[in-house]
Amino acid sequence: MPVLFFSLLLSVSQPARSIDGLALSLGDIRGEGWEARGVTAELVLDGAAPSAVLRIDGLRLSAVPDETLSDISIRCPVLETGPRWRCDQGSLKAAPWRGQALAGRVEAEFDPATGALALELEGLSLAGGQLSLSLRGDARGWTLELEGRDVDAAQAGALAQALGIGLPYEVRGRLDFRALAAGRGARPRKLTLSLQARAFAFSDATGRQAGEGMATTLKARLERKAQRWEVGLEADLKGGFLYLEPVGLDLERWPARLQGTLALEEKGGLVIERLLWDQPGVLKLSARGRIEPGIQAAVAAANRLAWPQNVQRLMASVPELELKVEEARLPGAYESLLQPWLYGTPAGELEARGLFSARLQVREGKLAGLDLALDDVDLRDGENRFEVRGLSGSLAWAPDAVERRAWIRWSGGSFYRLSLGGARLEFKGKDSRFVLAETAEVPILDGSLSIDSLEFEKPGLPGMRWHFDAVLTPVSMPALTRALGWPQMAGRLSGVIPHVNYAGGELSVGGVLLVNVFDGDITVRGLRLLRPFGRVPELMADVRVKGIELERLTRTFEFGKIEGRLDGRIQGLRLQNWKPVAFDARFETPPGDRSRHRISQRAIDNLTSIGGGVGGALSRSYLRFFEEFPYDRLGIACRLEKGVCRMDGVAPAPQGYYLVKGRWLPPRIDIVGYNRRVDWAALVARVKAAIETGGPSIR
């Protein structure tokens, strides 16, 4: 427009030396990318210095054909007409556009001989703030400087959309900025931007990228070279919250600084020559590499997957990357950066403290190297399933045949309420396989787990497997039952634990677990645990009971006194979230048992309250005269399916089954069960009530 203005004045001024003024009506004028309607120019020569006015009824840009600036006038009260044309103290005014009053001060200079142009526009009220513009141009190129003060970001975003400048975000807040562009012809070659944002907020249409209440300072430099833009970037992020799915950054608590040298390729790829992120209390990180076009789609796809598939999906769009975590502090780094990727895994809900550092390499979309160092880390599962204290270690991994060493140690911890002592494990490995270098001892309560072998394959990756062989040296049952909050039991828990394997989310034990308790033995075989740290773990096993002394058992649980021995089995035991959902169980007096068989009145009361009835030669009215009764055999069976127990006893009885079968000699007592189908939850409630209250009294 300034070139048009001075060109029109030049065309009318040459024959105007002997007249007071001249007006020229040019109608409509078109140029590359623009169109002006109703153009008129006036030159006034009756004063000490010439003055001029350019009027345009409507101005339209080809890029935004639906938008028109109307009633434009540029006034120059003092026009210098020497070798260079110069307008001082000029003004620009136009009809309001989208609620914006367009008016400002203009100064301009034009050299007809060289085509050099200089334009200054100040005091323009736009988007709730003040804007100024400076334009310089000649045959060698042009520069444009735009400065804004206290600009309303929401209004500016709406005006940009109206001008066809598509913004990927909805924005709010107040902005101060200074932008400088330089180029030749229609294309810029260099861009610099300095911006300060206050109470700034943004969001994309999906809500996957958003910020709120941010105070940001940004400096950016862009220069076009060959087929790409080279970018220099500095940003200080203070206050508010930044969310880039799935990562959320609390910038009020932990401000951050970003520096980088990047390159934006014409096809959309991003080359990271140097990137530094410094967020004291959370993370200090550096990166370099290359990212393919479509990374946003890859992030969105990764967010729909669980660990580690989500990370693999993301890496597929990263042909080359070296990421160095110089220092990460917990809990900040965990809550902000790690936890969003770990939801749904055993590490998804942790309380964390300590430091770690890492170095990660990606080549051709695959993990090519990982170094990890832990320094005095404390971790506790939010559901109290496990805890580890003072965790330190070092790992160096690469997918090659070079043998590397790794180690890990901790000062203490717990696993499902079981106290663990400190230990150190040394590993050696190559490719994706790590093997325990020497036997390790892990204290458990007052015993220990001696690990003879431990092997990992593909740790943290799909197809991860591990296996170990160990021996559990005796753990006292009093210590175990106290830790678990159970009634105190005598005895020991020990066993050889060979061939413990984990693969595909399933933990299996190939050996036999032996529990010595109540002067008898309990053996566990075929132990399998699905999703051990998942939301709904599932356990399966077969259990055998041999020679349990009933007096010790019933005394422990305050059930009433029963003397004798007990054998039993639980086949097809299946627990979901540690609650029984299926099994086939039978417990009974061993054949040929020669021990003393006696049952107290309180035990009889409890058995009858659970579901039995008293029968035999002795009337219920005379039970109160005897404290104990002899019996021949006792037993109970339950096959649990779909919440219902199919009940049985030690022998058939009229209309039912014997839970306790008395001897022939008086005083004889029989306890008979009549219900073959019993609700499991109701049965458990009855047993619990019998133990807690001692059962009803029979009078």
XYZ file of C-alpha atoms in Angstrom:
699
model
C 0.000 0.000 0.000
C 2.794 2.562 0.713
C 4.384 1.829 -2.664
C 0.970 2.344 -4.292
C 0.586 5.610 -2.392
C 3.912 7.079 -3.457
C 3.596 5.779 -7.013
C 0.263 7.559 -7.407
C 1.662 10.793 -5.987
C 4.636 10.565 -8.340
C 2.338 10.091 -11.319
C 0.280 13.178 -10.551
C 2.926 15.529 -9.209
C 5.060 16.178 -12.306
C 2.564 18.393 -14.203
C 1.237 19.985 -11.011
C 3.838 22.723 -10.448
C 1.554 25.629 -11.468
C -1.705 24.509 -9.879
C -2.979 24.360 -6.285
C -3.892 20.673 -6.270
C -4.777 17.613 -8.225
C -7.140 14.649 -7.724
C -6.852 11.339 -9.509
C -9.473 8.568 -9.554
C -8.024 5.176 -10.490
C -11.009 2.891 -9.862
C -9.980 -0.690 -9.067
C -6.372 -1.839 -8.972
C -5.095 -5.405 -8.672
C -1.696 -6.736 -7.750
C -0.195 -10.086 -6.861
C -2.206 -11.348 -3.895
C -4.367 -8.220 -3.385
C -7.170 -6.116 -4.854
C -8.101 -2.451 -4.092
C -11.470 -0.946 -5.063
C -12.356 2.713 -5.482
C -8.819 4.094 -5.282
C -8.387 7.907 -5.339
C -5.349 10.101 -4.693
C -5.268 13.834 -3.879
C -2.261 16.166 -3.906
C -2.593 19.663 -2.318
C 0.067 22.272 -3.241
C -1.340 25.532 -1.839
C 0.596 25.520 1.469
C 4.218 25.897 2.420
C 4.673 22.164 1.858
C 2.616 19.720 -0.196
C 0.146 17.364 1.488
C -1.567 14.265 0.144
C -4.414 11.834 0.822
C -4.931 8.277 -0.478
C -8.396 6.753 -0.175
C -9.453 3.171 -0.830
C -13.075 2.054 -0.643
C -12.131 -1.603 -0.045
C -8.968 -3.694 0.220
C -9.015 -7.488 -0.063
C -6.222 -10.071 0.112
C -6.377 -13.181 -2.048
C -5.505 -15.384 0.930
C -8.664 -14.268 2.797
C -11.187 -13.407 0.065
C -14.108 -13.171 2.530
C -12.510 -10.354 4.542
C -12.474 -6.726 3.378
C -10.965 -3.587 4.928
C -13.142 -0.633 3.930
C -13.030 3.175 4.006
C -9.247 3.318 4.219
C -7.584 6.701 4.204
C -3.907 7.566 4.511
C -3.242 11.248 5.155
C 0.135 12.948 4.843
C -0.063 16.572 6.102
C 3.590 17.250 5.294
C 4.935 15.682 2.094
C 8.564 16.133 1.067
C 8.944 15.804 -2.711
C 12.700 15.938 -3.256
C 14.701 13.048 -4.692
C 13.046 10.996 -1.971
C 9.398 11.229 -1.121
C 8.780 11.430 2.601
C 5.624 11.584 4.698
C 5.926 12.815 8.281
C 3.209 12.898 10.930
C 0.812 10.962 8.751
C -2.240 8.997 9.843
C -4.037 5.811 8.888
C -7.730 5.248 9.454
C -10.230 2.627 8.306
C -13.732 1.491 9.131
C -13.930 -0.899 12.156
C -13.071 -4.471 11.210
C -14.454 -7.312 13.355
C -14.938 -4.914 16.244
C -11.447 -3.422 15.933
C -11.044 0.353 15.492
C -8.272 0.707 12.891
C -6.350 3.963 13.346
C -2.696 4.862 13.846
C 0.207 7.186 13.092
C 2.189 6.782 9.875
C 5.643 7.825 8.729
C 6.957 6.701 5.356
C 9.781 7.291 2.865
C 10.090 6.192 -0.752
C 12.983 6.488 -3.218
C 11.599 6.453 -6.774
C 15.040 5.823 -8.239
C 15.775 2.629 -6.297
C 12.317 1.577 -5.162
C 13.478 1.598 -1.535
C 10.646 1.954 0.952
C 10.482 2.635 4.705
C 7.212 2.592 6.650
C 6.444 3.104 10.335
C 2.978 2.504 11.769
C 2.414 3.188 15.463
C -0.412 3.461 17.963
C -2.647 0.902 16.285
C -5.236 -0.441 18.748
C -5.834 -4.078 17.930
C -6.900 -7.176 19.910
C -7.197 -5.191 23.126
C -3.588 -3.989 22.964
C -1.253 -1.635 21.136
C 0.582 -2.621 17.964
C 3.340 -0.993 15.955
C 4.779 -2.001 12.604
C 8.002 -1.207 10.771
C 8.597 -2.176 7.135
C 11.815 -1.763 5.119
C 12.257 -2.910 1.554
C 14.342 -2.489 -1.582
C 15.542 -4.554 -4.516
C 17.652 -6.726 -2.236
C 14.778 -7.769 0.004
C 12.588 -6.655 2.874
C 12.259 -6.678 6.659
C 9.097 -6.449 8.722
C 9.004 -5.797 12.455
C 5.815 -6.152 14.481
C 5.541 -5.250 18.145
C 2.560 -5.799 20.433
C 1.928 -4.683 23.997
C -0.736 -6.115 26.324
C -2.476 -7.955 23.486
C -5.456 -10.148 24.324
C -4.478 -13.632 23.104
C -8.079 -14.771 22.546
C -8.895 -11.750 20.365
C -5.610 -12.087 18.480
C -6.348 -15.764 17.838
C -9.814 -14.958 16.491
C -8.381 -12.279 14.159
C -5.700 -14.686 12.945
C -8.384 -17.247 12.110
C -10.312 -14.573 10.202
C -7.177 -13.838 8.171
C -6.818 -17.496 7.242
C -3.976 -18.179 9.655
C -4.999 -21.565 11.044
C -4.097 -21.968 14.716
C -4.089 -25.477 16.228
C -5.033 -24.114 19.653
C -7.625 -22.007 21.387
C -5.711 -19.430 23.443
C -6.301 -16.970 26.302
C -4.159 -14.562 28.268
C -2.173 -11.330 27.709
C 0.828 -11.066 25.397
C 3.773 -8.748 24.844
C 5.788 -9.636 21.751
C 8.276 -8.458 19.155
C 8.536 -10.297 15.841
C 10.999 -9.616 13.020
C 10.764 -11.182 9.561
C 13.148 -10.775 6.619
C 12.937 -12.109 3.103
C 12.914 -11.510 -0.601
C 9.836 -11.660 -2.767
C 6.813 -13.332 -1.194
C 8.733 -15.790 1.020
C 10.400 -14.955 4.341
C 13.908 -16.234 4.957
C 14.425 -15.312 8.609
C 12.083 -14.950 11.570
C 12.792 -13.970 15.147
C 10.279 -13.790 17.983
C 10.424 -12.565 21.541
C 7.277 -13.155 23.594
C 6.073 -12.779 27.151
C 2.746 -14.344 28.152
C 0.807 -13.749 31.340
C -2.083 -15.860 32.687
C -1.718 -17.804 29.459
C -3.895 -20.786 28.593
C -4.252 -22.926 25.485
C -5.998 -26.105 24.381
C -6.333 -28.120 21.209
C -9.698 -29.402 20.008
C -9.247 -32.804 21.704
C -7.892 -31.531 25.027
C -4.787 -33.689 24.624
C -2.534 -30.642 24.642
C -3.361 -27.837 27.046
C -1.964 -25.278 29.459
C -3.519 -23.131 32.165
C -2.346 -20.118 34.190
C 1.116 -20.094 32.622
C 3.694 -17.317 32.760
C 5.993 -17.853 29.786
C 8.952 -16.101 28.194
C 9.891 -17.314 24.717
C 12.691 -16.445 22.304
C 12.799 -18.121 18.907
C 14.921 -17.735 15.788
C 14.061 -19.366 12.448
C 16.139 -19.281 9.258
C 15.370 -21.052 6.034
C 18.253 -23.001 4.533
C 17.842 -25.337 1.582
C 14.702 -27.454 2.208
C 14.305 -26.810 5.905
C 13.914 -24.231 8.646
C 16.655 -24.082 11.264
C 15.297 -23.109 14.668
C 16.892 -21.743 17.821
C 14.668 -21.809 20.890
C 14.736 -20.565 24.483
C 11.755 -20.681 26.826
C 11.164 -20.082 30.525
C 7.977 -21.705 31.818
C 6.818 -20.427 35.187
C 3.490 -20.868 36.887
C 0.413 -22.801 35.905
C 0.104 -26.304 34.501
C 1.154 -27.788 31.145
C -0.407 -30.989 29.780
C 0.949 -32.781 26.717
C -0.834 -36.111 26.721
C -0.065 -38.133 28.703
C 2.486 -35.975 30.570
C 1.411 -33.234 32.995
C 3.840 -30.620 34.360
C 3.137 -28.570 37.486
C 5.056 -25.404 36.540
C 3.873 -23.540 39.617
C 5.670 -26.079 41.788
C 8.532 -26.856 39.411
C 9.349 -24.090 36.843
C 11.297 -25.200 33.782
C 13.684 -23.864 31.153
C 13.937 -25.165 27.583
C 16.748 -24.536 25.103
C 17.172 -26.077 21.717
C 18.582 -26.042 18.207
C 16.225 -27.808 15.809
C 15.489 -28.174 12.118
C 11.983 -28.426 10.608
C 12.087 -30.342 7.349
C 9.832 -29.414 4.466
C 8.058 -32.813 4.636
C 7.330 -32.443 8.335
C 10.259 -34.252 9.951
C 12.051 -32.772 12.969
C 15.809 -32.895 13.480
C 16.913 -32.303 17.072
C 20.488 -31.062 16.965
C 20.498 -30.073 20.643
C 17.683 -29.935 23.189
C 18.064 -29.114 26.885
C 15.286 -29.313 29.487
C 16.081 -28.103 33.000
C 13.353 -28.402 35.619
C 14.956 -28.218 39.088
C 13.442 -30.730 41.463
C 12.180 -32.873 38.584
C 14.446 -33.410 35.606
C 17.561 -32.261 33.781
C 17.592 -33.747 30.298
C 19.384 -33.407 26.961
C 18.428 -34.910 23.619
C 19.413 -35.127 19.983
C 17.999 -37.128 17.101
C 15.353 -37.159 14.399
C 11.581 -37.563 14.568
C 9.400 -38.606 11.642
C 6.297 -36.665 10.491
C 3.118 -37.728 12.249
C 4.555 -37.894 15.744
C 1.321 -36.460 17.185
C -0.667 -39.345 15.718
C 1.890 -41.757 17.163
C 1.510 -40.187 20.620
C -2.281 -40.445 20.387
C -2.020 -44.103 19.357
C 0.484 -44.843 22.132
C -1.870 -43.403 24.739
C -4.398 -46.098 23.874
C -1.905 -48.856 24.690
C -0.417 -50.192 27.919
C 3.225 -50.385 28.891
C 5.464 -51.347 27.166
C 3.530 -51.379 23.886
C 2.834 -47.644 24.239
C 6.551 -46.812 24.279
C 7.234 -49.137 21.351
C 4.524 -47.465 19.291
C 6.060 -44.087 20.034
C 9.587 -45.245 19.174
C 8.400 -46.375 15.737
C 8.194 -42.676 14.773
C 11.693 -41.969 16.064
C 14.333 -43.245 13.606
C 17.184 -41.843 15.702
C 17.298 -40.473 19.236
C 19.771 -40.135 22.067
C 18.139 -39.109 25.320
C 20.263 -38.373 28.370
C 18.659 -37.881 31.780
C 21.429 -36.193 33.724
C 19.349 -36.100 36.902
C 15.788 -37.044 37.730
C 14.406 -36.410 41.210
C 11.545 -38.340 42.718
C 8.660 -37.859 43.322
C 8.598 -35.003 40.778
C 9.937 -36.989 37.820
C 7.690 -39.949 38.602
C 4.464 -37.959 39.020
C 5.073 -35.688 36.014
C 6.793 -37.894 33.458
C 6.773 -41.599 34.319
C 3.455 -42.341 35.976
C 1.279 -41.380 32.959
C 3.019 -44.078 30.896
C 2.805 -46.694 33.672
C -0.882 -46.644 34.588
C -2.246 -50.180 34.754
C 1.168 -51.695 35.591
C 2.663 -52.663 38.975
C 4.499 -49.305 38.894
C 1.392 -47.259 38.113
C 0.612 -46.112 41.685
C 3.829 -45.517 43.607
C 5.077 -43.256 46.333
C 8.635 -42.475 45.259
C 11.722 -40.672 46.579
C 15.355 -40.500 45.458
C 17.412 -39.892 42.323
C 18.087 -41.668 39.062
C 19.895 -40.975 35.811
C 19.610 -42.666 32.442
C 20.746 -42.700 28.846
C 18.534 -44.095 26.096
C 19.394 -44.677 22.429
C 16.935 -45.421 19.628
C 17.961 -46.405 16.099
C 15.593 -47.233 13.254
C 12.657 -47.096 15.644
C 14.068 -49.685 18.050
C 15.801 -49.476 21.410
C 19.549 -49.622 20.773
C 20.943 -48.913 24.232
C 19.920 -48.200 27.802
C 22.003 -47.094 30.783
C 20.284 -46.669 34.139
C 21.608 -45.655 37.559
C 19.524 -45.543 40.763
C 20.638 -43.612 43.831
C 18.971 -44.265 47.207
C 15.447 -44.673 45.813
C 12.445 -45.484 48.019
C 9.357 -46.968 46.353
C 6.049 -47.946 47.932
C 3.058 -49.347 46.120
C -0.106 -47.330 46.726
C -2.019 -50.531 47.572
C 0.665 -51.736 50.028
C 1.594 -54.721 47.906
C 5.319 -54.008 48.032
C 7.872 -51.542 49.316
C 11.617 -51.123 48.756
C 13.930 -48.748 50.612
C 17.418 -47.498 49.802
C 17.348 -48.925 46.273
C 20.537 -48.292 44.290
C 21.920 -49.926 41.191
C 23.519 -49.671 37.774
C 22.558 -51.188 34.426
C 24.171 -50.885 30.991
C 22.402 -52.680 28.149
C 22.727 -52.928 24.369
C 21.464 -55.532 21.877
C 24.888 -56.978 21.093
C 27.144 -59.840 22.176
C 29.313 -57.760 24.540
C 29.062 -58.954 28.143
C 28.134 -56.247 30.629
C 27.793 -56.121 34.409
C 24.868 -54.834 36.419
C 24.022 -54.685 40.104
C 21.207 -53.727 42.408
C 20.960 -53.421 46.187
C 18.417 -52.297 48.759
C 18.410 -51.745 52.505
C 14.949 -53.138 53.257
C 11.376 -53.502 52.111
C 8.270 -55.647 52.205
C 6.178 -57.870 49.961
C 2.500 -58.299 50.843
C 3.224 -57.458 54.532
C 6.259 -59.758 54.671
C 9.322 -57.884 55.882
C 12.408 -58.105 53.623
C 15.947 -57.319 54.744
C 18.728 -55.699 52.745
C 20.476 -57.525 49.904
C 22.725 -57.035 46.891
C 22.417 -58.854 43.560
C 25.138 -58.929 40.888
C 24.302 -59.705 37.259
C 26.166 -60.315 34.034
C 24.483 -60.157 30.681
C 24.600 -59.621 26.960
C 22.043 -58.998 24.268
C 18.659 -59.168 26.077
C 19.613 -61.700 28.774
C 20.858 -61.063 32.310
C 21.997 -63.824 34.690
C 22.687 -63.699 38.431
C 26.475 -63.788 38.837
C 26.534 -65.350 42.319
C 24.146 -66.727 44.943
C 22.244 -64.050 46.878
C 20.516 -64.107 50.256
C 17.328 -62.095 50.829
C 16.202 -62.008 54.480
C 12.463 -62.685 54.950
C 11.098 -62.228 58.471
C 13.293 -64.518 60.622
C 14.311 -66.717 57.677
C 15.783 -66.064 54.267
C 15.377 -66.779 50.575
C 18.584 -68.145 49.093
C 18.505 -67.415 45.346
C 20.682 -69.913 43.479
C 19.857 -68.710 39.963
C 17.995 -65.764 38.496
C 17.685 -64.956 34.811
C 15.931 -62.160 32.910
C 15.185 -61.959 29.192
C 13.958 -58.763 27.501
C 13.322 -56.876 30.757
C 10.560 -54.289 30.375
C 9.787 -55.337 26.780
C 7.087 -57.499 25.160
C 8.073 -61.127 25.572
C 9.764 -60.411 28.905
C 10.608 -63.618 30.771
C 12.411 -64.434 33.989
C 13.076 -67.486 36.047
C 14.779 -68.359 39.310
C 15.553 -71.240 41.644
C 15.679 -70.674 45.369
C 15.536 -72.292 48.781
C 13.380 -70.850 51.535
C 15.116 -71.457 54.844
C 12.665 -71.910 57.699
C 10.433 -68.973 58.519
C 8.659 -69.377 61.846
C 4.890 -69.507 61.598
C 4.473 -67.169 64.611
C 6.446 -64.492 62.774
C 4.561 -65.126 59.531
C 1.094 -65.083 61.105
C 1.882 -61.897 63.058
C 3.000 -60.184 59.851
C -0.147 -61.250 58.020
C -2.475 -60.398 60.912
C -3.597 -64.021 61.317
C -4.127 -65.940 64.560
C -0.750 -67.084 65.848
C 0.335 -70.531 64.697
C 3.227 -72.739 65.654
C 5.498 -74.410 63.133
C 7.746 -73.442 60.239
C 7.451 -72.519 56.574
C 10.245 -73.784 54.351
C 10.891 -75.447 51.042
C 12.862 -75.790 47.870
C 11.453 -73.478 45.214
C 12.785 -74.671 41.861
C 11.811 -73.489 38.420
C 9.941 -70.304 39.235
C 9.076 -68.864 35.828
C 7.425 -65.669 34.622
C 6.229 -65.213 31.056
C 3.226 -63.580 29.439
C 1.966 -62.130 32.724
C 1.985 -65.562 34.472
C 4.139 -66.647 37.411
C 4.478 -70.402 37.948
C 6.354 -72.530 40.493
C 7.639 -75.886 39.294
C 8.550 -77.283 42.706
C 6.791 -78.058 45.973
C 6.271 -75.530 48.745
C 6.285 -77.160 52.189
C 4.683 -75.700 55.317
C 5.258 -77.421 58.686
C 2.393 -76.316 60.887
C 0.273 -77.780 63.711
C 2.614 -80.786 63.877
C 1.663 -81.683 60.316
C 2.627 -80.833 56.753
C 0.966 -78.730 54.071
C 2.364 -79.080 50.542
C 1.532 -76.777 47.644
C 2.024 -77.929 44.052
C 1.261 -76.452 40.648
C 1.331 -72.912 41.998
C 0.511 -70.366 39.281
C -0.117 -66.651 39.691
C -1.615 -64.623 36.836
C -1.173 -60.835 36.768
C 0.712 -60.866 40.111
C 0.712 -57.074 40.372
C -2.415 -56.396 38.366
C -5.748 -55.111 39.577
C -7.215 -58.631 39.818
C -4.448 -61.204 40.395
C -5.446 -64.846 40.011
C -3.816 -67.737 41.873
C -4.133 -71.460 41.107
C -2.704 -74.399 43.044
C -3.257 -77.900 44.435
C -2.832 -78.329 48.201
C -2.304 -81.441 50.349
C -2.688 -81.556 54.149
C -1.096 -84.409 56.134
C -1.304 -85.196 59.834
C -2.482 -81.850 61.202
C -3.011 -81.989 64.978
C -6.549 -80.730 65.500
C -6.045 -79.685 69.107
C -3.396 -77.142 68.097
C -5.451 -75.982 65.128
C -8.701 -75.469 67.059
C -6.902 -73.852 69.992
C -5.247 -71.369 67.617
C -8.565 -70.313 66.120
C -10.552 -70.538 69.389
C -13.052 -72.834 67.700
C -13.465 -75.173 70.630
C -11.343 -78.187 71.436
C -11.067 -81.099 69.015
C -8.503 -83.853 69.467
C -7.310 -86.066 66.652
C -5.468 -85.842 63.361
C -6.617 -84.422 60.028
C -5.697 -85.126 56.407
C -7.033 -83.250 53.422
C -6.705 -81.919 49.902
C -7.742 -78.858 47.946
C -7.708 -79.578 44.232
C -8.144 -76.925 41.566
C -7.868 -74.046 44.026
C -8.477 -70.774 42.247
C -8.378 -67.337 43.899
C -9.305 -64.072 42.204
C -8.034 -60.968 43.963
C -7.073 -63.340 46.787
C -10.656 -64.594 47.295
C -11.682 -68.228 46.520
C -13.850 -68.680 43.445
C -13.378 -72.410 42.815
C -11.942 -75.544 44.467
C -12.701 -79.147 45.330
C -11.767 -79.673 48.986
C -12.053 -82.575 51.454
C -10.747 -82.805 55.041
C -11.210 -85.907 57.221
C -9.801 -88.139 59.924
C -6.955 -90.216 58.413
C -7.717 -93.940 57.984
C -6.264 -95.940 60.856
C -5.618 -92.868 62.990
C -4.799 -94.101 66.538
C -4.731 -90.701 68.210
C -7.285 -89.718 70.892
C -10.550 -88.560 69.339
C -12.480 -86.080 71.501
C -14.664 -83.054 70.709
C -15.749 -80.341 73.148
C -19.266 -78.992 73.579
C -18.100 -75.602 72.270
C -16.778 -77.207 69.075
C -20.095 -79.031 68.712
C -21.923 -75.723 69.119
C -19.793 -74.129 66.408
C -20.215 -77.040 63.986
C -23.986 -77.005 64.420
C -24.105 -73.218 63.922
C -22.214 -73.606 60.648
C -24.833 -76.006 59.313
C -24.957 -79.276 61.171
C -27.541 -80.806 63.438
C -27.069 -82.980 66.526
C -28.205 -86.595 66.214
C -27.506 -90.017 67.690
C -28.415 -91.697 70.928
C -27.997 -88.632 73.134
C -30.768 -86.085 73.380
C -29.812 -82.404 72.937
C -31.313 -81.664 76.351
C -28.533 -83.713 78.032
C -25.603 -82.202 76.143
C -25.006 -79.666 78.914
C -24.012 -82.431 81.340
C -20.894 -83.327 79.296
C -17.882 -81.149 78.446
C -16.343 -83.509 75.865
C -17.485 -86.409 73.725
C -15.610 -89.186 71.950
C -16.040 -89.558 68.203
C -15.093 -92.116 65.585
C -14.432 -89.959 62.540
C -15.050 -86.416 61.340
C -14.796 -84.761 57.962
C -16.179 -82.119 55.650
C -16.085 -81.613 51.881
C -16.942 -78.631 49.702
C -16.870 -78.250 45.963
C -17.092 -74.535 45.208
C -18.569 -73.467 41.871
C -20.199 -70.149 40.988
C -20.464 -69.042 44.605
C -22.152 -72.244 45.823
C -20.598 -75.013 47.929
C -21.758 -78.577 47.229
C -21.333 -80.080 50.692
C -20.524 -83.571 51.898
C -19.195 -85.222 55.045
C -17.236 -88.200 56.300
C -20.026 -90.715 55.580
C -23.654 -90.821 54.409
C -26.324 -90.286 57.066
C -30.113 -90.559 56.954
C -31.320 -87.540 54.980
C -27.824 -86.060 54.952
C -24.151 -86.659 55.728
C -22.069 -87.058 58.879
C -19.783 -84.149 59.804
C -18.927 -85.986 63.042
C -19.721 -89.717 63.461
C -19.861 -90.831 67.040
C -18.641 -94.053 68.642
C -20.951 -96.882 69.628
C -20.428 -96.461 73.354
C -22.173 -93.616 75.177
C -22.102 -90.736 75.483
C -22.437 -90.798 71.696
C -22.662 -87.646 69.593
C -23.353 -87.402 65.846
C -23.356 -84.137 63.908
C -25.266 -84.393 60.645
C -25.339 -81.938 57.766
C -28.588 -81.692 55.804
C -27.984 -78.964 53.211
C -26.124 -80.145 50.112
C -25.954 -76.692 48.534
C -24.749 -73.782 50.656
C -24.022 -70.204 49.627
C -20.253 -69.735 49.973
C -20.403 -66.165 51.286
C -22.973 -67.195 53.908
C -20.847 -70.190 54.925
C -17.755 -68.012 55.371
C -19.785 -65.541 57.439
C -21.016 -68.363 59.705
C -17.495 -69.716 60.243
C -16.204 -66.244 61.003
C -19.029 -65.599 63.463
C -18.463 -68.966 65.137
C -14.767 -68.229 65.659
C -15.384 -64.677 66.896
C -18.303 -65.432 69.224
C -17.840 -69.068 70.086
C -21.178 -70.052 68.551
C -24.555 -70.460 70.239
C -24.934 -72.249 73.532
C -27.110 -75.342 73.623
C -29.290 -75.635 76.691
